[in-house]
Coordinates of C-alpha atoms and ligand atoms in Angstrom, one line a residue:
X934 CA -4.1 -23.8 -1.8
X935 CA -0.4 -23.1 -1.7
X936 CA 1.4 -21.2 1.3
X937 CA 3.4 -18.5 -0.2
X938 CA 4.5 -15.4 1.0
X939 CA 3.4 -11.6 0.1
X940 CA 5.6 -11.3 -3.1
X941 CA 5.1 -14.7 -4.2
X942 CA 1.1 -13.6 -4.0
X943 CA 2.0 -10.9 -6.4
X944 CA 3.7 -13.2 -8.7
X945 CA 0.7 -15.7 -8.5
X946 CA -2.0 -12.3 -8.9
X947 CA 0.7 -11.1 -12.2
X948 CA 0.4 -14.9 -13.5
X949 CA -3.1 -15.1 -13.2
X950 CA -4.2 -12.3 -15.3
X951 CA -1.6 -12.3 -17.6
X952 CA -2.8 -15.7 -18.2
X953 CA -6.7 -14.8 -18.5
X954 CA -6.1 -11.5 -19.5
X955 CA -4.4 -11.2 -22.9
X956 CA -5.0 -7.2 -22.9
X957 CA -2.6 -7.4 -19.6
X958 CA 1.3 -6.8 -20.2
X959 CA 4.0 -6.3 -16.8
X960 CA 6.7 -4.1 -18.0
X961 CA 9.6 -2.9 -16.0
X962 CA 13.5 -2.6 -15.1
X963 CA 14.9 -6.1 -15.2
X964 CA 11.1 -7.3 -14.7
X965 CA 11.9 -10.1 -17.4
X966 CA 14.2 -12.6 -17.7
X967 CA 16.4 -11.8 -14.3
X968 CA 12.5 -11.8 -12.3
X969 CA 12.9 -8.4 -10.8
X970 CA 14.7 -6.7 -8.3
X971 CA 12.4 -8.5 -5.3
X972 CA 11.7 -11.7 -7.9
X973 CA 7.8 -10.4 -8.0
X974 CA 7.5 -11.0 -11.5
X975 CA 10.4 -14.1 -11.7
X976 CA 9.3 -17.1 -14.2
X977 CA 6.7 -14.8 -15.7
X978 CA 8.8 -13.7 -19.1
X979 CA 9.9 -17.2 -19.2
X980 CA 6.7 -18.1 -19.3
X981 CA 4.4 -15.7 -21.2
X982 CA 7.1 -14.5 -23.3
X983 CA 8.9 -11.1 -24.1
X984 CA 5.9 -9.1 -25.8
X985 CA 3.8 -9.7 -22.6
X986 CA 6.5 -9.1 -20.1
X987 CA 8.7 -6.4 -20.9
X988 CA 12.2 -5.3 -19.9
X989 CA 12.4 -1.5 -20.2
X990 CA 15.6 0.7 -20.4
X991 CA 16.5 2.1 -16.9
X992 CA 14.2 5.7 -17.4
X993 CA 11.3 5.6 -15.3
X994 CA 9.4 8.5 -17.0
X995 CA 9.3 6.4 -20.2
X996 CA 7.9 3.7 -18.3
X997 CA 4.9 5.6 -16.4
X998 CA 4.3 7.5 -20.1
X999 CA 4.4 4.3 -22.0
X1000 CA 1.9 3.0 -19.7
X1001 CA 0.0 5.5 -20.0
X1002 CA -0.2 5.5 -23.9
X1003 CA -1.0 1.5 -23.6
X1004 CA -3.7 1.8 -21.0
X1005 CA -5.6 4.7 -22.8
X1006 CA -5.6 2.4 -26.0
X1007 CA -7.0 -0.6 -24.8
X1008 CA -4.0 -2.5 -22.6
X1009 CA -3.4 -2.9 -19.5
X1010 CA 0.1 -2.8 -18.1
X1011 CA 1.3 -2.7 -15.3
X1012 CA 4.5 -1.4 -14.3
X1013 CA 7.1 -2.0 -11.7
X1014 CA 9.1 1.1 -10.0
X1015 CA 11.8 -1.0 -8.9
X1016 CA 11.7 1.0 -5.2
X1017 CA 8.8 4.1 -4.6
X1018 CA 12.3 6.3 -3.9
X1019 CA 12.7 5.8 -8.2
X1020 CA 8.8 7.2 -8.4
X1021 CA 9.4 10.5 -8.6
X1022 CA 10.0 10.5 -11.8
X1023 CA 6.5 9.3 -12.9
X1024 CA 4.6 11.4 -10.7
X1025 CA 4.2 13.6 -13.9
X1026 CA 2.6 11.4 -16.2
X1027 CA 0.4 9.7 -13.2
X1028 CA -1.1 12.8 -12.0
X1029 CA -0.9 15.2 -15.3
X1030 CA -2.4 12.4 -17.6
X1031 CA -3.3 8.7 -15.8
X1032 CA -5.2 10.3 -13.0
X1033 CA -7.2 12.8 -15.4
X1034 CA -7.9 10.8 -18.5
X1035 CA -11.1 10.1 -17.8
X1036 CA -11.9 13.5 -17.2
X1037 CA -10.0 15.0 -19.6
X1038 CA -12.1 12.8 -22.3
X1039 CA -15.3 13.4 -20.9
X1040 CA -15.3 9.9 -20.2
X1041 CA -14.1 8.8 -23.7
X1042 CA -11.1 7.4 -22.4
X1043 CA -10.0 5.2 -19.1
X1044 CA -6.1 4.7 -18.3
X1045 CA -6.6 1.2 -16.5
X1046 CA -2.8 1.0 -15.5
X1047 CA -1.4 -0.1 -12.1
X1048 CA 2.0 1.4 -10.7
X1049 CA 3.6 -1.6 -8.4
X1050 CA 6.2 0.0 -6.0
X1051 CA 8.0 -1.4 -3.3
X1052 CA 8.1 1.0 -0.7
X1053 CA 9.1 1.4 3.2
X1054 CA 11.9 0.7 5.3
X1055 CA 13.1 -1.7 7.9
X1056 CA 15.2 -4.0 5.3
X1057 CA 18.4 -1.8 5.7
X1058 CA 18.4 -0.3 2.5
X1059 CA 19.8 3.3 1.6
X1060 CA 17.8 6.1 2.6
X1061 CA 15.7 6.5 -0.8
X1062 CA 14.7 2.8 -1.3
X1063 CA 13.3 3.3 2.4
X1064 CA 10.5 5.8 2.2
X1065 CA 6.5 6.2 2.2
X1066 CA 5.4 8.3 0.2
X1067 CA 2.0 7.4 -0.4
X1068 CA 0.4 10.5 0.9
X1069 CA 1.6 12.3 -2.4
X1070 CA -0.7 10.0 -4.6
X1071 CA -3.2 10.2 -1.8
X1072 CA -2.7 13.7 -2.9
X1073 CA -3.5 13.1 -6.4
X1074 CA -7.7 13.3 -8.0
X1075 CA -8.3 10.0 -10.4
X1076 CA -6.0 7.6 -8.6
X1077 CA -6.3 4.9 -6.6
X1078 CA -3.7 4.3 -3.3
X1079 CA -3.8 0.5 -2.4
X1080 CA -1.9 -1.2 0.0
X1081 CA -1.5 -4.5 1.1
X1082 CA -0.7 -6.4 4.7
X1083 CA -0.3 -9.9 3.9
X1084 CA -0.3 -12.5 0.7
X1085 CA -4.0 -12.9 0.5
X1086 CA -4.7 -9.3 0.4
X1087 CA -1.6 -8.7 -1.8
X1088 CA -3.5 -11.6 -4.3
X1089 CA -7.0 -10.0 -4.0
X1090 CA -6.2 -6.7 -4.5
X1091 CA -4.1 -7.0 -6.9
X1092 CA -6.6 -8.6 -8.9
X1093 CA -9.0 -5.7 -8.5
X1094 CA -6.3 -3.0 -8.9
X1095 CA -5.6 -4.4 -12.7
X1096 CA -9.1 -5.1 -13.2
X1097 CA -10.0 -1.4 -12.2
X1098 CA -11.1 1.0 -15.0
X1099 CA -8.5 3.4 -13.8
X1100 CA -5.2 4.0 -12.8
X1101 CA -4.1 2.9 -8.8
X1102 CA -0.6 3.0 -7.2
X1103 CA -0.4 -0.6 -5.6
X1104 CA 2.3 -0.1 -3.0
X1105 CA 4.2 -3.2 -1.5
X1106 CA 5.7 -3.4 1.8
X1107 CA 8.9 -4.8 1.3
X1108 CA 9.9 -5.8 5.0
X1109 CA 6.8 -8.2 4.7
X1110 CA 7.1 -9.1 1.4
X1111 CA 8.5 -12.4 2.7
X1112 CA 8.1 -12.1 6.5
X1113 CA 4.7 -14.6 6.9
X1114 CA 3.3 -17.4 5.2
X1115 CA 0.0 -17.9 4.4
X1116 CA -3.0 -20.6 2.7
X1117 CA -3.5 -18.7 -0.7
X1118 CA -5.7 -19.6 -3.2
X1119 CA -5.0 -19.1 -6.5
X1120 CA -8.7 -18.9 -8.1
X1121 CA -8.7 -15.2 -9.7
X1122 CA -10.8 -14.4 -6.7
X1123 CA -10.3 -10.2 -6.1
X1124 CA -10.8 -8.4 -3.0
X1125 CA -13.0 -5.0 -2.6
X1126 CA -11.2 -2.1 -3.6
X1127 CA -12.1 1.2 -1.5
X1128 CA -13.1 -0.5 2.1
X1129 CA -11.1 -0.5 5.3
X1130 CA -10.5 -3.9 6.9
X1131 CA -11.5 -4.8 10.3
X1132 CA -8.6 -7.0 11.3
X1133 CA -10.2 -7.4 15.3
X1134 CA -13.2 -6.5 16.6
X1135 CA -13.0 -4.3 19.9
X1136 CA -14.6 -1.8 22.2
X1137 CA -11.9 0.2 23.9
X1138 CA -9.7 2.0 21.2
X1139 CA -9.6 1.9 17.7
X1140 CA -6.1 1.4 16.0
X1141 CA -5.6 2.3 12.8
X1142 CA -3.2 1.5 9.8
X1143 CA -2.1 0.1 6.5
X1144 CA 1.0 -1.6 5.3
X1145 CA 3.7 -3.3 7.4
X1146 CA 2.4 -1.2 10.0
X1147 CA -0.4 -3.7 10.8
X1148 CA 2.7 -6.2 12.6
X1149 CA 3.0 -4.1 15.1
X1150 CA -0.3 -2.8 15.6
X1151 CA -1.2 -6.6 15.8
X1152 CA 1.3 -6.9 18.2
X1153 CA 0.1 -3.9 20.2
X1154 CA -2.9 -4.9 19.9
X1155 CA -2.2 -8.6 21.7
X1156 CA -0.2 -6.9 24.6
X1157 CA -3.2 -4.5 25.1
X1158 CA -5.3 -8.0 25.4
X1159 CA -3.6 -9.4 27.9
X1160 CA -4.2 -6.3 30.0
X1161 CA -7.7 -6.8 29.4
X1162 CA -7.5 -3.6 27.0
X1163 CA -9.3 -4.4 23.8
X1164 CA -8.2 -2.8 20.7
X1165 CA -10.3 -2.6 17.5
X1166 CA -7.6 -3.0 14.7
X1167 CA -8.1 -1.4 11.1
X1168 CA -6.7 -2.4 8.1
X1169 CA -6.7 0.9 6.0
X1170 CA -5.7 -1.0 2.9
X1171 CA -7.1 1.6 -0.1
X1172 CA -5.0 4.8 1.2
X1173 CA -7.0 6.8 -1.7
X1174 CA -10.1 7.3 -2.1
X1175 CA -10.1 7.0 1.8
X1176 CA -13.1 4.7 3.3
X1177 CA -14.0 7.1 6.6
X1178 CA -17.4 5.6 7.3
X1179 CA -15.7 2.4 8.4
X1180 CA -13.4 4.4 10.3
X1181 CA -16.3 6.7 11.8
X1182 CA -18.0 3.3 12.8
X1183 CA -15.5 1.9 14.8
X1184 CA -15.5 5.9 17.0
X1185 CA -18.4 5.7 17.5
X1186 CA -18.3 2.3 19.8
X1187 CA -14.7 3.0 21.1
X1188 CA -14.7 6.8 21.9
X1189 CA -10.6 7.1 21.3
X1190 CA -8.4 6.3 18.5
X1191 CA -5.1 5.6 17.6
X1192 CA -3.3 6.0 13.9
X1193 CA 0.0 4.4 13.1
X1194 CA 2.1 5.4 9.9
X1195 CA 5.5 4.9 8.8
X1196 CA 5.0 8.0 6.4
X1197 CA 7.0 11.3 8.0
X1198 CA 3.9 13.4 9.9
X1199 CA 3.6 16.2 8.3
X1200 CA 0.6 16.1 6.0
X1201 CA 0.8 12.3 6.1
X1202 CA -2.7 9.8 5.7
X1203 CA -2.7 10.1 8.9
X1204 CA -3.8 13.4 9.0
X1205 CA -6.7 13.5 6.9
X1206 CA -8.4 10.5 9.0
X1207 CA -7.5 12.3 12.1
X1208 CA -9.4 15.3 10.3
X1209 CA -12.2 13.1 8.9
X1210 CA -12.6 12.2 12.7
X1211 CA -13.1 15.7 14.0
X1212 CA -15.2 16.3 10.8
X1213 CA -17.8 13.3 11.4
X1214 CA -16.8 11.7 14.7
X1215 CA -15.9 14.6 17.0
X1216 CA -18.7 14.0 19.3
X1217 CA -18.2 10.6 20.0
X1218 CA -14.8 11.1 20.6
X1219 CA -13.7 10.6 24.3
X1220 CA -10.1 12.0 24.1
X1221 CA -8.1 13.1 21.3
X1222 CA -7.0 11.5 18.6
X1223 CA -3.0 10.6 18.3
X1224 CA -0.8 9.4 15.5
X1225 CA 2.3 7.4 15.7
X1226 CA 4.8 8.1 12.9
X1227 CA 8.0 8.2 11.1
X1228 CA 9.8 11.4 12.1
X1229 CA 9.7 14.8 9.9
X1230 CA 12.5 13.9 8.8
X1231 CA 15.3 12.9 5.9
X1232 CA 14.5 8.5 6.3
X1233 CA 17.3 7.5 8.5
X1234 CA 20.2 5.3 7.3
X1235 CA 19.7 1.7 8.6
X1236 CA 21.7 2.2 12.3
X1237 CA 18.6 4.4 13.4
X1238 CA 16.2 2.9 11.0
X1239 CA 14.2 1.2 13.8
X1240 CA 14.4 4.0 16.0
X1241 CA 11.9 6.3 13.3
X1242 CA 9.7 3.0 12.7
X1243 CA 6.9 3.5 15.0
X1244 CA 7.8 0.6 17.3
X1245 CA 5.0 -1.4 19.4
X1246 CA 6.6 0.4 22.3
X1247 CA 5.5 3.9 20.7
X1248 CA 1.9 2.1 20.4
X1249 CA 1.3 1.3 23.5
X1250 CA 2.5 5.0 25.0
X1251 CA 0.1 6.8 22.3
X1252 CA -2.7 4.2 23.7
X1253 CA -1.9 5.0 27.4
X1254 CA -2.6 9.0 26.9
X1255 CA -6.0 8.6 24.7
X1256 CA -7.5 5.7 27.8
X1257 CA -5.9 8.2 30.3
X1258 CA -8.2 10.8 29.2
X1259 CA -11.9 10.3 30.8
Ligands
LIG29 C1 17.1 6.3 -11.5 C2 17.0 5.1 -10.6 N1 16.2 3.5 -11.0 C3 16.5 2.7 -10.7 C4 18.0 2.7 -10.1 C5 18.0 1.3 -9.4 N2 19.0 0.3 -10.0 C6 20.3 0.5 -9.1 S1 21.2 -0.3 -10.2 C7 20.4 -0.6 -11.0 C8 20.9 -1.4 -12.9 C9 21.9 -0.7 -13.6 O1 22.4 -0.9 -14.7 P1 23.8 -0.6 -15.1 O2 23.0 0.6 -15.7 O3 23.5 -1.5 -16.4 O4 24.6 -0.8 -14.9 P2 25.3 -2.2 -14.3 O5 25.4 -1.9 -12.4 O6 25.2 -3.4 -14.5 O7 26.8 -1.7 -14.3 C10 19.1 -0.6 -10.9 C11 18.0 -0.2 -11.8 C12 18.0 3.7 -9.5 N3 19.6 3.3 -8.9 N4 18.1 4.6 -10.0

């Protein structure tokens, strides 16, 4: 078993699947010889050759279109967008073709492609390199949106995403690409999609989050534990389709909920979770659901970046508000 960082776990999963499934190809800008902008594909072209690991021109629309074409014809492309800010030209192919291929052809064709992109802030990159626009893809029927929060989950969820017969947008929180290492067994075992992961059991309130924000949320839970407050922590992991059952079950127990995400608040996935709780969990709530999110502004340049991102203190402030109500 190797101790690896999250970005290395991504490479391990890609290598495993390239090795064991001949229909898998990796493609994107500089993913070949160069090994990718964050080195997530390092060594793959050298090991599997340039017919399995393809360097493309700088043309995101083409990368997505090519992937849809390959996926409908029996291959399993894993495409990379260098940063999520450059994913927008791919949206047309994802929404108008990838997401509806199964429906359009009455199940005759599926679109087993994965679109990977590093996303989120906190690495002092310019604005459109730092955004969290996962809600855009969550709004598109027929597409899974998966976000890992640790090396082991990146390995298992990426394997599951590649094996899934439908398109998956796999968003990698780049702030935690190399934050810490974890033992990950390179055994090809995938993890279930479409389920939330309960990271910590608790009884006083539920903290719901995903991606890089799992770090701040667990730190907030530690601080609460020091004061004798027991927080259940849920990592959503698959943003769409959303496993509301796990979240509702937790809130039925705790009666209080704070949702933490890095994306802007307006129409964020937090709003969908809060609406789901209002719909099916309202009678179990002792206090209004609070959201701790990025602000409804363009992602600021790096000087102000950490003011935009939800901090442990902002999470604790929201927790105080939901605990105040008796
Ligand atoms: C639409 C878009 N996709 C990806 C990037 C990320 N990116 C920045 S520089 C670069 C390489 C550009 O290579 P080239 O056109 O050969 O110019 P060079 O800087 O090597 O002279 C890439 C892919 C970008 N800026 N815009």
